[in-house]
Amino acid sequence: RLHANQHYYFQVRCRNACGFSEWSPVSHPFHPLSDVPSKLSAPFLTSRERNAISVSWTPPADNGITGGGFITGYRVRYSMSLDAMMQATPSLLDLNDKRSSRSQEDRIDEAPGVLLVQNANAGIFKSPPVRVGDLLAGERYYLQVYAISRTGLGAWSDPSEPLETEADVPDRTDMPSKLDETPFSIGIKWRSPRPNGAKVWQFVVRHATTRALLGTDQGVEDTA
């Protein structure tokens, strides 16, 4: 069995009843038909933070030497929606179709709700693990990865299991607005913020006669 992307030289000689001929002149260098990298296993979690998760995966056993040339990098994408990711996969598996007039990079980015993980090297990572940042706290994400070699792009891996970021304090609430009023009370309302992975079980309201008194001993706090 020969290795993809490895040059080979050939000679031939023949034999009859009297013996062997001399070897032929050495051929030009030839190499086997190159293939794209094989599909990788699904990424798995290595660590998590409030706004980030780190994932890894198992590189090809031969680093792509026999399957599709030396692996030069990987790309990772993620989504909060498994449906969006799976619906995007068919159009992305055909990235190596040379008949397409669109560039590979354009076709990678065409999936709504599915984002490529970016870095200083145009989103190409040399090896795992990869840290995926700027995520929402307490949310679940699905990730996929593919390998890049000198001969092309591999297929997207199967999606990972849902990987959840750590919970955090709730987001800041919007400015309260007036709901109603009586001679001795004011009803206010506000929109509930993102809980960031932990159920909101209490709201605290404070009021004062001037802005300067809010947050001081002269302010009044109530729970809701």
JSON list of C-alpha atoms in Angstrom, two decimals:
[
{"chain": "A", "resi": 1, "resn": "ARG", "atom": "CA", "xyz": [0.00, 0.00, 0.00]},
{"chain": "A", "resi": 2, "resn": "LEU", "atom": "CA", "xyz": [1.37, 3.38, -1.02]},
{"chain": "A", "resi": 3, "resn": "HIS", "atom": "CA", "xyz": [1.03, 6.68, 0.79]},
{"chain": "A", "resi": 4, "resn": "ALA", "atom": "CA", "xyz": [-0.98, 9.59, -0.57]},
{"chain": "A", "resi": 5, "resn": "ASN", "atom": "CA", "xyz": [1.03, 12.71, -1.45]},
{"chain": "A", "resi": 6, "resn": "GLN", "atom": "CA", "xyz": [4.26, 10.72, -1.51]},
{"chain": "A", "resi": 7, "resn": "HIS", "atom": "CA", "xyz": [6.21, 10.70, -4.77]},
{"chain": "A", "resi": 8, "resn": "TYR", "atom": "CA", "xyz": [7.26, 7.35, -6.19]},
{"chain": "A", "resi": 9, "resn": "TYR", "atom": "CA", "xyz": [9.70, 6.45, -9.00]},
{"chain": "A", "resi": 10, "resn": "PHE", "atom": "CA", "xyz": [9.45, 3.29, -11.09]},
{"chain": "A", "resi": 11, "resn": "GLN", "atom": "CA", "xyz": [11.66, 1.03, -13.23]},
{"chain": "A", "resi": 12, "resn": "VAL", "atom": "CA", "xyz": [10.77, -2.07, -15.21]},
{"chain": "A", "resi": 13, "resn": "ARG", "atom": "CA", "xyz": [12.78, -4.98, -16.56]},
{"chain": "A", "resi": 14, "resn": "CYS", "atom": "CA", "xyz": [11.76, -8.14, -18.36]},
{"chain": "A", "resi": 15, "resn": "ARG", "atom": "CA", "xyz": [12.88, -11.75, -18.36]},
{"chain": "A", "resi": 16, "resn": "ASN", "atom": "CA", "xyz": [13.12, -14.59, -20.85]},
{"chain": "A", "resi": 17, "resn": "ALA", "atom": "CA", "xyz": [14.77, -18.00, -20.88]},
{"chain": "A", "resi": 18, "resn": "CYS", "atom": "CA", "xyz": [18.18, -16.37, -21.01]},
{"chain": "A", "resi": 19, "resn": "GLY", "atom": "CA", "xyz": [17.66, -14.08, -18.01]},
{"chain": "A", "resi": 20, "resn": "PHE", "atom": "CA", "xyz": [16.73, -10.54, -17.10]},
{"chain": "A", "resi": 21, "resn": "SER", "atom": "CA", "xyz": [17.09, -7.43, -19.18]},
{"chain": "A", "resi": 22, "resn": "GLU", "atom": "CA", "xyz": [18.57, -4.24, -17.81]},
{"chain": "A", "resi": 23, "resn": "TRP", "atom": "CA", "xyz": [16.27, -2.00, -15.81]},
{"chain": "A", "resi": 24, "resn": "SER", "atom": "CA", "xyz": [14.42, 0.66, -17.75]},
{"chain": "A", "resi": 25, "resn": "PRO", "atom": "CA", "xyz": [15.22, 4.34, -17.28]},
{"chain": "A", "resi": 26, "resn": "VAL", "atom": "CA", "xyz": [13.76, 5.78, -14.08]},
{"chain": "A", "resi": 27, "resn": "SER", "atom": "CA", "xyz": [10.24, 7.13, -14.53]},
{"chain": "A", "resi": 28, "resn": "HIS", "atom": "CA", "xyz": [9.09, 10.61, -13.73]},
{"chain": "A", "resi": 29, "resn": "PRO", "atom": "CA", "xyz": [7.78, 10.99, -10.14]},
{"chain": "A", "resi": 30, "resn": "PHE", "atom": "CA", "xyz": [4.21, 9.77, -9.67]},
{"chain": "A", "resi": 31, "resn": "HIS", "atom": "CA", "xyz": [1.96, 9.86, -6.64]},
{"chain": "A", "resi": 32, "resn": "PRO", "atom": "CA", "xyz": [-1.34, 8.10, -5.80]},
{"chain": "A", "resi": 33, "resn": "LEU", "atom": "CA", "xyz": [-4.68, 9.82, -6.15]},
{"chain": "A", "resi": 34, "resn": "SER", "atom": "CA", "xyz": [-5.01, 12.22, -3.25]},
{"chain": "A", "resi": 35, "resn": "ASP", "atom": "CA", "xyz": [-8.14, 12.29, -1.14]},
{"chain": "A", "resi": 36, "resn": "VAL", "atom": "CA", "xyz": [-9.52, 14.81, 1.34]},
{"chain": "A", "resi": 37, "resn": "PRO", "atom": "CA", "xyz": [-9.11, 14.16, 5.09]},
{"chain": "A", "resi": 38, "resn": "SER", "atom": "CA", "xyz": [-11.44, 11.65, 6.68]},
{"chain": "A", "resi": 39, "resn": "LYS", "atom": "CA", "xyz": [-14.40, 12.66, 8.82]},
{"chain": "A", "resi": 40, "resn": "LEU", "atom": "CA", "xyz": [-13.43, 13.27, 12.45]},
{"chain": "A", "resi": 41, "resn": "SER", "atom": "CA", "xyz": [-15.20, 12.09, 15.57]},
{"chain": "A", "resi": 42, "resn": "ALA", "atom": "CA", "xyz": [-17.50, 14.54, 17.35]},
{"chain": "A", "resi": 43, "resn": "PRO", "atom": "CA", "xyz": [-15.81, 17.16, 19.57]},
{"chain": "A", "resi": 44, "resn": "PHE", "atom": "CA", "xyz": [-15.94, 16.62, 23.34]},
{"chain": "A", "resi": 45, "resn": "LEU", "atom": "CA", "xyz": [-15.77, 18.99, 26.31]},
{"chain": "A", "resi": 46, "resn": "THR", "atom": "CA", "xyz": [-12.48, 19.59, 28.09]},
{"chain": "A", "resi": 47, "resn": "SER", "atom": "CA", "xyz": [-13.40, 22.60, 30.25]},
{"chain": "A", "resi": 48, "resn": "ARG", "atom": "CA", "xyz": [-16.09, 25.24, 30.61]},
{"chain": "A", "resi": 49, "resn": "GLU", "atom": "CA", "xyz": [-16.41, 28.79, 31.85]},
{"chain": "A", "resi": 50, "resn": "ARG", "atom": "CA", "xyz": [-19.28, 31.28, 32.17]},
{"chain": "A", "resi": 51, "resn": "ASN", "atom": "CA", "xyz": [-18.79, 32.59, 28.65]},
{"chain": "A", "resi": 52, "resn": "ALA", "atom": "CA", "xyz": [-16.64, 29.94, 27.01]},
{"chain": "A", "resi": 53, "resn": "ILE", "atom": "CA", "xyz": [-16.13, 26.24, 26.51]},
{"chain": "A", "resi": 54, "resn": "SER", "atom": "CA", "xyz": [-13.03, 24.35, 25.40]},
{"chain": "A", "resi": 55, "resn": "VAL", "atom": "CA", "xyz": [-13.32, 21.29, 23.20]},
{"chain": "A", "resi": 56, "resn": "SER", "atom": "CA", "xyz": [-11.01, 18.68, 21.79]},
{"chain": "A", "resi": 57, "resn": "TRP", "atom": "CA", "xyz": [-11.25, 15.83, 19.31]},
{"chain": "A", "resi": 58, "resn": "THR", "atom": "CA", "xyz": [-9.25, 12.84, 18.15]},
{"chain": "A", "resi": 59, "resn": "PRO", "atom": "CA", "xyz": [-6.98, 13.67, 15.17]},
{"chain": "A", "resi": 60, "resn": "PRO", "atom": "CA", "xyz": [-6.61, 11.04, 12.43]},
{"chain": "A", "resi": 61, "resn": "ALA", "atom": "CA", "xyz": [-4.35, 8.23, 13.61]},
{"chain": "A", "resi": 62, "resn": "ASP", "atom": "CA", "xyz": [-1.91, 8.86, 10.76]},
{"chain": "A", "resi": 63, "resn": "ASN", "atom": "CA", "xyz": [-2.33, 12.65, 10.86]},
{"chain": "A", "resi": 64, "resn": "GLY", "atom": "CA", "xyz": [-3.77, 12.37, 7.38]},
{"chain": "A", "resi": 65, "resn": "ILE", "atom": "CA", "xyz": [-0.61, 10.99, 5.78]},
{"chain": "A", "resi": 66, "resn": "THR", "atom": "CA", "xyz": [-2.40, 8.05, 4.19]},
{"chain": "A", "resi": 67, "resn": "GLY", "atom": "CA", "xyz": [-5.89, 9.53, 3.87]},
{"chain": "A", "resi": 68, "resn": "GLY", "atom": "CA", "xyz": [-5.59, 13.01, 2.49]},
{"chain": "A", "resi": 69, "resn": "GLY", "atom": "CA", "xyz": [-2.17, 14.51, 2.85]},
{"chain": "A", "resi": 70, "resn": "PHE", "atom": "CA", "xyz": [-0.66, 16.02, 5.96]},
{"chain": "A", "resi": 71, "resn": "ILE", "atom": "CA", "xyz": [-3.25, 17.73, 8.15]},
{"chain": "A", "resi": 72, "resn": "THR", "atom": "CA", "xyz": [-2.54, 21.46, 8.13]},
{"chain": "A", "resi": 73, "resn": "GLY", "atom": "CA", "xyz": [-5.34, 22.64, 10.40]},
{"chain": "A", "resi": 74, "resn": "TYR", "atom": "CA", "xyz": [-8.90, 22.39, 11.64]},
{"chain": "A", "resi": 75, "resn": "ARG", "atom": "CA", "xyz": [-12.01, 24.54, 11.61]},
{"chain": "A", "resi": 76, "resn": "VAL", "atom": "CA", "xyz": [-14.69, 24.54, 14.31]},
{"chain": "A", "resi": 77, "resn": "ARG", "atom": "CA", "xyz": [-18.26, 25.81, 14.14]},
{"chain": "A", "resi": 78, "resn": "TYR", "atom": "CA", "xyz": [-20.97, 26.04, 16.78]},
{"chain": "A", "resi": 79, "resn": "SER", "atom": "CA", "xyz": [-24.67, 26.72, 17.19]},
{"chain": "A", "resi": 80, "resn": "MET", "atom": "CA", "xyz": [-27.29, 26.82, 19.94]},
{"chain": "A", "resi": 81, "resn": "SER", "atom": "CA", "xyz": [-29.63, 25.02, 17.54]},
{"chain": "A", "resi": 82, "resn": "LEU", "atom": "CA", "xyz": [-28.98, 21.42, 16.56]},
{"chain": "A", "resi": 83, "resn": "ASP", "atom": "CA", "xyz": [-31.62, 21.72, 13.84]},
{"chain": "A", "resi": 84, "resn": "ALA", "atom": "CA", "xyz": [-29.85, 24.70, 12.27]},
{"chain": "A", "resi": 85, "resn": "MET", "atom": "CA", "xyz": [-26.56, 22.83, 12.32]},
{"chain": "A", "resi": 86, "resn": "MET", "atom": "CA", "xyz": [-27.98, 19.67, 10.80]},
{"chain": "A", "resi": 87, "resn": "GLN", "atom": "CA", "xyz": [-29.90, 21.57, 8.12]},
{"chain": "A", "resi": 88, "resn": "ALA", "atom": "CA", "xyz": [-26.68, 23.36, 7.16]},
{"chain": "A", "resi": 89, "resn": "THR", "atom": "CA", "xyz": [-24.62, 20.17, 6.84]},
{"chain": "A", "resi": 90, "resn": "PRO", "atom": "CA", "xyz": [-25.75, 18.96, 3.37]},
{"chain": "A", "resi": 91, "resn": "SER", "atom": "CA", "xyz": [-24.71, 22.18, 1.63]},
{"chain": "A", "resi": 92, "resn": "LEU", "atom": "CA", "xyz": [-21.35, 22.19, 3.42]},
{"chain": "A", "resi": 93, "resn": "LEU", "atom": "CA", "xyz": [-20.31, 18.61, 2.81]},
{"chain": "A", "resi": 94, "resn": "ASP", "atom": "CA", "xyz": [-19.76, 19.41, -0.88]},
{"chain": "A", "resi": 95, "resn": "LEU", "atom": "CA", "xyz": [-17.02, 21.96, -0.21]},
{"chain": "A", "resi": 96, "resn": "ASN", "atom": "CA", "xyz": [-14.61, 20.11, -2.49]},
{"chain": "A", "resi": 97, "resn": "ASP", "atom": "CA", "xyz": [-16.86, 20.29, -5.55]},
{"chain": "A", "resi": 98, "resn": "LYS", "atom": "CA", "xyz": [-14.54, 21.95, -8.06]},
{"chain": "A", "resi": 99, "resn": "ARG", "atom": "CA", "xyz": [-17.51, 22.78, -10.30]},
{"chain": "A", "resi": 100, "resn": "SER", "atom": "CA", "xyz": [-18.75, 25.46, -7.92]},
{"chain": "A", "resi": 101, "resn": "SER", "atom": "CA", "xyz": [-17.88, 29.01, -8.86]},
{"chain": "A", "resi": 102, "resn": "ARG", "atom": "CA", "xyz": [-18.24, 30.15, -5.25]},
{"chain": "A", "resi": 103, "resn": "SER", "atom": "CA", "xyz": [-15.25, 30.05, -2.97]},
{"chain": "A", "resi": 104, "resn": "GLN", "atom": "CA", "xyz": [-14.99, 27.51, -0.19]},
{"chain": "A", "resi": 105, "resn": "GLU", "atom": "CA", "xyz": [-14.93, 30.24, 2.43]},
{"chain": "A", "resi": 106, "resn": "ASP", "atom": "CA", "xyz": [-18.18, 31.76, 1.13]},
{"chain": "A", "resi": 107, "resn": "ARG", "atom": "CA", "xyz": [-19.92, 28.41, 1.32]},
{"chain": "A", "resi": 108, "resn": "ILE", "atom": "CA", "xyz": [-18.75, 27.78, 4.87]},
{"chain": "A", "resi": 109, "resn": "ASP", "atom": "CA", "xyz": [-20.42, 30.96, 6.09]},
{"chain": "A", "resi": 110, "resn": "GLU", "atom": "CA", "xyz": [-23.78, 30.45, 4.42]},
{"chain": "A", "resi": 111, "resn": "ALA", "atom": "CA", "xyz": [-25.48, 28.66, 7.33]},
{"chain": "A", "resi": 112, "resn": "PRO", "atom": "CA", "xyz": [-27.74, 30.96, 9.40]},
{"chain": "A", "resi": 113, "resn": "GLY", "atom": "CA", "xyz": [-27.40, 30.51, 13.13]},
{"chain": "A", "resi": 114, "resn": "VAL", "atom": "CA", "xyz": [-24.14, 28.57, 12.77]},
{"chain": "A", "resi": 115, "resn": "LEU", "atom": "CA", "xyz": [-20.90, 30.45, 13.49]},
{"chain": "A", "resi": 116, "resn": "LEU", "atom": "CA", "xyz": [-17.29, 29.65, 12.72]},
{"chain": "A", "resi": 117, "resn": "VAL", "atom": "CA", "xyz": [-14.85, 29.97, 15.61]},
{"chain": "A", "resi": 118, "resn": "GLN", "atom": "CA", "xyz": [-12.42, 32.73, 14.68]},
{"chain": "A", "resi": 119, "resn": "ASN", "atom": "CA", "xyz": [-8.82, 33.34, 15.67]},
{"chain": "A", "resi": 120, "resn": "ALA", "atom": "CA", "xyz": [-5.83, 35.33, 14.46]},
{"chain": "A", "resi": 121, "resn": "ASN", "atom": "CA", "xyz": [-5.11, 32.68, 11.82]},
{"chain": "A", "resi": 122, "resn": "ALA", "atom": "CA", "xyz": [-8.32, 33.16, 9.83]},
{"chain": "A", "resi": 123, "resn": "GLY", "atom": "CA", "xyz": [-10.16, 30.63, 11.97]},
{"chain": "A", "resi": 124, "resn": "ILE", "atom": "CA", "xyz": [-7.75, 27.76, 11.28]},
{"chain": "A", "resi": 125, "resn": "PHE", "atom": "CA", "xyz": [-6.49, 25.91, 14.36]},
{"chain": "A", "resi": 126, "resn": "LYS", "atom": "CA", "xyz": [-3.32, 23.82, 14.25]},
{"chain": "A", "resi": 127, "resn": "SER", "atom": "CA", "xyz": [-4.39, 21.31, 16.89]},
{"chain": "A", "resi": 128, "resn": "PRO", "atom": "CA", "xyz": [-6.92, 20.75, 19.68]},
{"chain": "A", "resi": 129, "resn": "PRO", "atom": "CA", "xyz": [-8.06, 21.85, 22.18]},
{"chain": "A", "resi": 130, "resn": "VAL", "atom": "CA", "xyz": [-9.90, 24.96, 20.99]},
{"chain": "A", "resi": 131, "resn": "ARG", "atom": "CA", "xyz": [-11.46, 27.56, 23.28]},
{"chain": "A", "resi": 132, "resn": "VAL", "atom": "CA", "xyz": [-14.77, 28.94, 22.02]},
{"chain": "A", "resi": 133, "resn": "GLY", "atom": "CA", "xyz": [-15.45, 32.32, 23.63]},
{"chain": "A", "resi": 134, "resn": "ASP", "atom": "CA", "xyz": [-18.09, 35.06, 23.62]},
{"chain": "A", "resi": 135, "resn": "LEU", "atom": "CA", "xyz": [-20.84, 32.59, 24.54]},
{"chain": "A", "resi": 136, "resn": "LEU", "atom": "CA", "xyz": [-23.88, 33.15, 26.73]},
{"chain": "A", "resi": 137, "resn": "ALA", "atom": "CA", "xyz": [-23.73, 31.88, 30.31]},
{"chain": "A", "resi": 138, "resn": "GLY", "atom": "CA", "xyz": [-25.85, 28.87, 31.18]},
{"chain": "A", "resi": 139, "resn": "GLU", "atom": "CA", "xyz": [-26.62, 27.95, 27.56]},
{"chain": "A", "resi": 140, "resn": "ARG", "atom": "CA", "xyz": [-26.11, 24.76, 25.57]},
{"chain": "A", "resi": 141, "resn": "TYR", "atom": "CA", "xyz": [-24.10, 24.67, 22.36]},
{"chain": "A", "resi": 142, "resn": "TYR", "atom": "CA", "xyz": [-23.40, 22.08, 19.68]},
{"chain": "A", "resi": 143, "resn": "LEU", "atom": "CA", "xyz": [-20.02, 21.98, 17.91]},
{"chain": "A", "resi": 144, "resn": "GLN", "atom": "CA", "xyz": [-18.54, 20.37, 14.81]},
{"chain": "A", "resi": 145, "resn": "VAL", "atom": "CA", "xyz": [-15.03, 20.19, 13.39]},
{"chain": "A", "resi": 146, "resn": "TYR", "atom": "CA", "xyz": [-13.39, 19.28, 10.10]},
{"chain": "A", "resi": 147, "resn": "ALA", "atom": "CA", "xyz": [-9.78, 18.73, 9.08]},
{"chain": "A", "resi": 148, "resn": "ILE", "atom": "CA", "xyz": [-7.85, 20.62, 6.39]},
{"chain": "A", "resi": 149, "resn": "SER", "atom": "CA", "xyz": [-5.04, 19.10, 4.35]},
{"chain": "A", "resi": 150, "resn": "ARG", "atom": "CA", "xyz": [-3.04, 20.14, 1.31]},
{"chain": "A", "resi": 151, "resn": "THR", "atom": "CA", "xyz": [-5.60, 18.37, -0.89]},
{"chain": "A", "resi": 152, "resn": "GLY", "atom": "CA", "xyz": [-8.81, 19.89, 0.48]},
{"chain": "A", "resi": 153, "resn": "LEU", "atom": "CA", "xyz": [-11.33, 20.01, 3.29]},
{"chain": "A", "resi": 154, "resn": "GLY", "atom": "CA", "xyz": [-12.80, 17.05, 5.12]},
{"chain": "A", "resi": 155, "resn": "ALA", "atom": "CA", "xyz": [-16.48, 16.62, 5.97]},
{"chain": "A", "resi": 156, "resn": "TRP", "atom": "CA", "xyz": [-17.94, 18.14, 9.12]},
{"chain": "A", "resi": 157, "resn": "SER", "atom": "CA", "xyz": [-17.88, 15.75, 12.05]},
{"chain": "A", "resi": 158, "resn": "ASP", "atom": "CA", "xyz": [-21.06, 14.62, 13.76]},
{"chain": "A", "resi": 159, "resn": "PRO", "atom": "CA", "xyz": [-22.33, 17.27, 16.21]},
{"chain": "A", "resi": 160, "resn": "SER", "atom": "CA", "xyz": [-21.10, 17.11, 19.76]},
{"chain": "A", "resi": 161, "resn": "GLU", "atom": "CA", "xyz": [-23.36, 16.39, 22.69]},
{"chain": "A", "resi": 162, "resn": "PRO", "atom": "CA", "xyz": [-24.97, 19.60, 24.03]},
{"chain": "A", "resi": 163, "resn": "LEU", "atom": "CA", "xyz": [-22.17, 21.36, 25.90]},
{"chain": "A", "resi": 164, "resn": "GLU", "atom": "CA", "xyz": [-23.27, 23.88, 28.53]},
{"chain": "A", "resi": 165, "resn": "THR", "atom": "CA", "xyz": [-21.44, 26.96, 29.77]},
{"chain": "A", "resi": 166, "resn": "GLU", "atom": "CA", "xyz": [-21.35, 27.69, 33.49]},
{"chain": "A", "resi": 167, "resn": "ALA", "atom": "CA", "xyz": [-24.22, 29.62, 35.08]},
{"chain": "A", "resi": 168, "resn": "ASP", "atom": "CA", "xyz": [-23.74, 33.26, 36.08]},
{"chain": "A", "resi": 169, "resn": "VAL", "atom": "CA", "xyz": [-25.63, 36.05, 37.82]},
{"chain": "A", "resi": 170, "resn": "PRO", "atom": "CA", "xyz": [-28.65, 37.36, 35.87]},
{"chain": "A", "resi": 171, "resn": "ASP", "atom": "CA", "xyz": [-28.28, 40.11, 33.33]},
{"chain": "A", "resi": 172, "resn": "ARG", "atom": "CA", "xyz": [-29.09, 43.65, 34.39]},
{"chain": "A", "resi": 173, "resn": "THR", "atom": "CA", "xyz": [-32.80, 44.44, 34.20]},
{"chain": "A", "resi": 174, "resn": "ASP", "atom": "CA", "xyz": [-34.14, 47.18, 31.95]},
{"chain": "A", "resi": 175, "resn": "MET", "atom": "CA", "xyz": [-35.09, 50.55, 33.42]},
{"chain": "A", "resi": 176, "resn": "PRO", "atom": "CA", "xyz": [-38.41, 50.26, 35.31]},
{"chain": "A", "resi": 177, "resn": "SER", "atom": "CA", "xyz": [-41.48, 51.97, 33.83]},
{"chain": "A", "resi": 178, "resn": "LYS", "atom": "CA", "xyz": [-44.67, 53.10, 35.57]},
{"chain": "A", "resi": 179, "resn": "LEU", "atom": "CA", "xyz": [-47.56, 50.67, 35.53]},
{"chain": "A", "resi": 180, "resn": "ASP", "atom": "CA", "xyz": [-50.13, 52.57, 37.62]},
{"chain": "A", "resi": 181, "resn": "GLU", "atom": "CA", "xyz": [-50.42, 54.92, 40.58]},
{"chain": "A", "resi": 182, "resn": "THR", "atom": "CA", "xyz": [-52.57, 55.80, 43.61]},
{"chain": "A", "resi": 183, "resn": "PRO", "atom": "CA", "xyz": [-52.31, 58.74, 46.02]},
{"chain": "A", "resi": 184, "resn": "PHE", "atom": "CA", "xyz": [-49.91, 56.71, 48.16]},
{"chain": "A", "resi": 185, "resn": "SER", "atom": "CA", "xyz": [-48.24, 54.21, 45.80]},
{"chain": "A", "resi": 186, "resn": "ILE", "atom": "CA", "xyz": [-46.70, 53.75, 42.37]},
{"chain": "A", "resi": 187, "resn": "GLY", "atom": "CA", "xyz": [-46.82, 50.48, 40.48]},
{"chain": "A", "resi": 188, "resn": "ILE", "atom": "CA", "xyz": [-43.80, 49.74, 38.32]},
{"chain": "A", "resi": 189, "resn": "LYS", "atom": "CA", "xyz": [-42.96, 47.05, 35.83]},
{"chain": "A", "resi": 190, "resn": "TRP", "atom": "CA", "xyz": [-39.83, 45.72, 34.12]},
{"chain": "A", "resi": 191, "resn": "ARG", "atom": "CA", "xyz": [-38.84, 43.03, 31.70]},
{"chain": "A", "resi": 192, "resn": "SER", "atom": "CA", "xyz": [-37.31, 39.93, 33.20]},
{"chain": "A", "resi": 193, "resn": "PRO", "atom": "CA", "xyz": [-33.64, 39.63, 32.13]},
{"chain": "A", "resi": 194, "resn": "ARG", "atom": "CA", "xyz": [-31.75, 36.55, 30.96]},
{"chain": "A", "resi": 195, "resn": "PRO", "atom": "CA", "xyz": [-31.27, 34.27, 33.98]},
{"chain": "A", "resi": 196, "resn": "ASN", "atom": "CA", "xyz": [-27.93, 32.96, 32.67]},
{"chain": "A", "resi": 197, "resn": "GLY", "atom": "CA", "xyz": [-28.46, 29.36, 33.62]},
{"chain": "A", "resi": 198, "resn": "ALA", "atom": "CA", "xyz": [-29.98, 29.73, 37.11]},
{"chain": "A", "resi": 199, "resn": "LYS", "atom": "CA", "xyz": [-33.63, 30.44, 37.92]},
{"chain": "A", "resi": 200, "resn": "VAL", "atom": "CA", "xyz": [-34.40, 33.99, 39.09]},
{"chain": "A", "resi": 201, "resn": "TRP", "atom": "CA", "xyz": [-36.29, 33.60, 42.35]},
{"chain": "A", "resi": 202, "resn": "GLN", "atom": "CA", "xyz": [-36.33, 37.16, 43.68]},
{"chain": "A", "resi": 203, "resn": "PHE", "atom": "CA", "xyz": [-36.33, 40.79, 42.54]},
{"chain": "A", "resi": 204, "resn": "VAL", "atom": "CA", "xyz": [-35.26, 43.64, 44.82]},
{"chain": "A", "resi": 205, "resn": "VAL", "atom": "CA", "xyz": [-36.73, 47.10, 44.24]},
{"chain": "A", "resi": 206, "resn": "ARG", "atom": "CA", "xyz": [-35.37, 50.25, 45.82]},
{"chain": "A", "resi": 207, "resn": "HIS", "atom": "CA", "xyz": [-36.65, 53.82, 45.74]},
{"chain": "A", "resi": 208, "resn": "ALA", "atom": "CA", "xyz": [-35.67, 57.25, 47.03]},
{"chain": "A", "resi": 209, "resn": "THR", "atom": "CA", "xyz": [-36.79, 60.85, 46.67]},
{"chain": "A", "resi": 210, "resn": "THR", "atom": "CA", "xyz": [-33.71, 61.76, 44.61]},
{"chain": "A", "resi": 211, "resn": "ARG", "atom": "CA", "xyz": [-31.29, 59.84, 42.39]},
{"chain": "A", "resi": 212, "resn": "ALA", "atom": "CA", "xyz": [-28.47, 60.65, 44.78]},
{"chain": "A", "resi": 213, "resn": "LEU", "atom": "CA", "xyz": [-30.19, 58.80, 47.65]},
{"chain": "A", "resi": 214, "resn": "LEU", "atom": "CA", "xyz": [-30.49, 55.51, 45.75]},
{"chain": "A", "resi": 215, "resn": "GLY", "atom": "CA", "xyz": [-28.09, 52.99, 47.21]},
{"chain": "A", "resi": 216, "resn": "THR", "atom": "CA", "xyz": [-27.63, 54.96, 50.44]},
{"chain": "A", "resi": 217, "resn": "ASP", "atom": "CA", "xyz": [-29.05, 54.39, 53.94]},
{"chain": "A", "resi": 218, "resn": "GLN", "atom": "CA", "xyz": [-31.89, 56.73, 53.06]},
{"chain": "A", "resi": 219, "resn": "GLY", "atom": "CA", "xyz": [-33.01, 54.55, 50.14]},
{"chain": "A", "resi": 220, "resn": "VAL", "atom": "CA", "xyz": [-35.71, 51.94, 50.67]},
{"chain": "A", "resi": 221, "resn": "GLU", "atom": "CA", "xyz": [-35.52, 48.36, 49.39]},
{"chain": "A", "resi": 222, "resn": "ASP", "atom": "CA", "xyz": [-38.41, 45.95, 48.86]},
{"chain": "A", "resi": 223, "resn": "THR", "atom": "CA", "xyz": [-38.53, 42.43, 47.50]},
{"chain": "A", "resi": 224, "resn": "ALA", "atom": "CA", "xyz": [-40.84, 41.28, 44.73]}
]
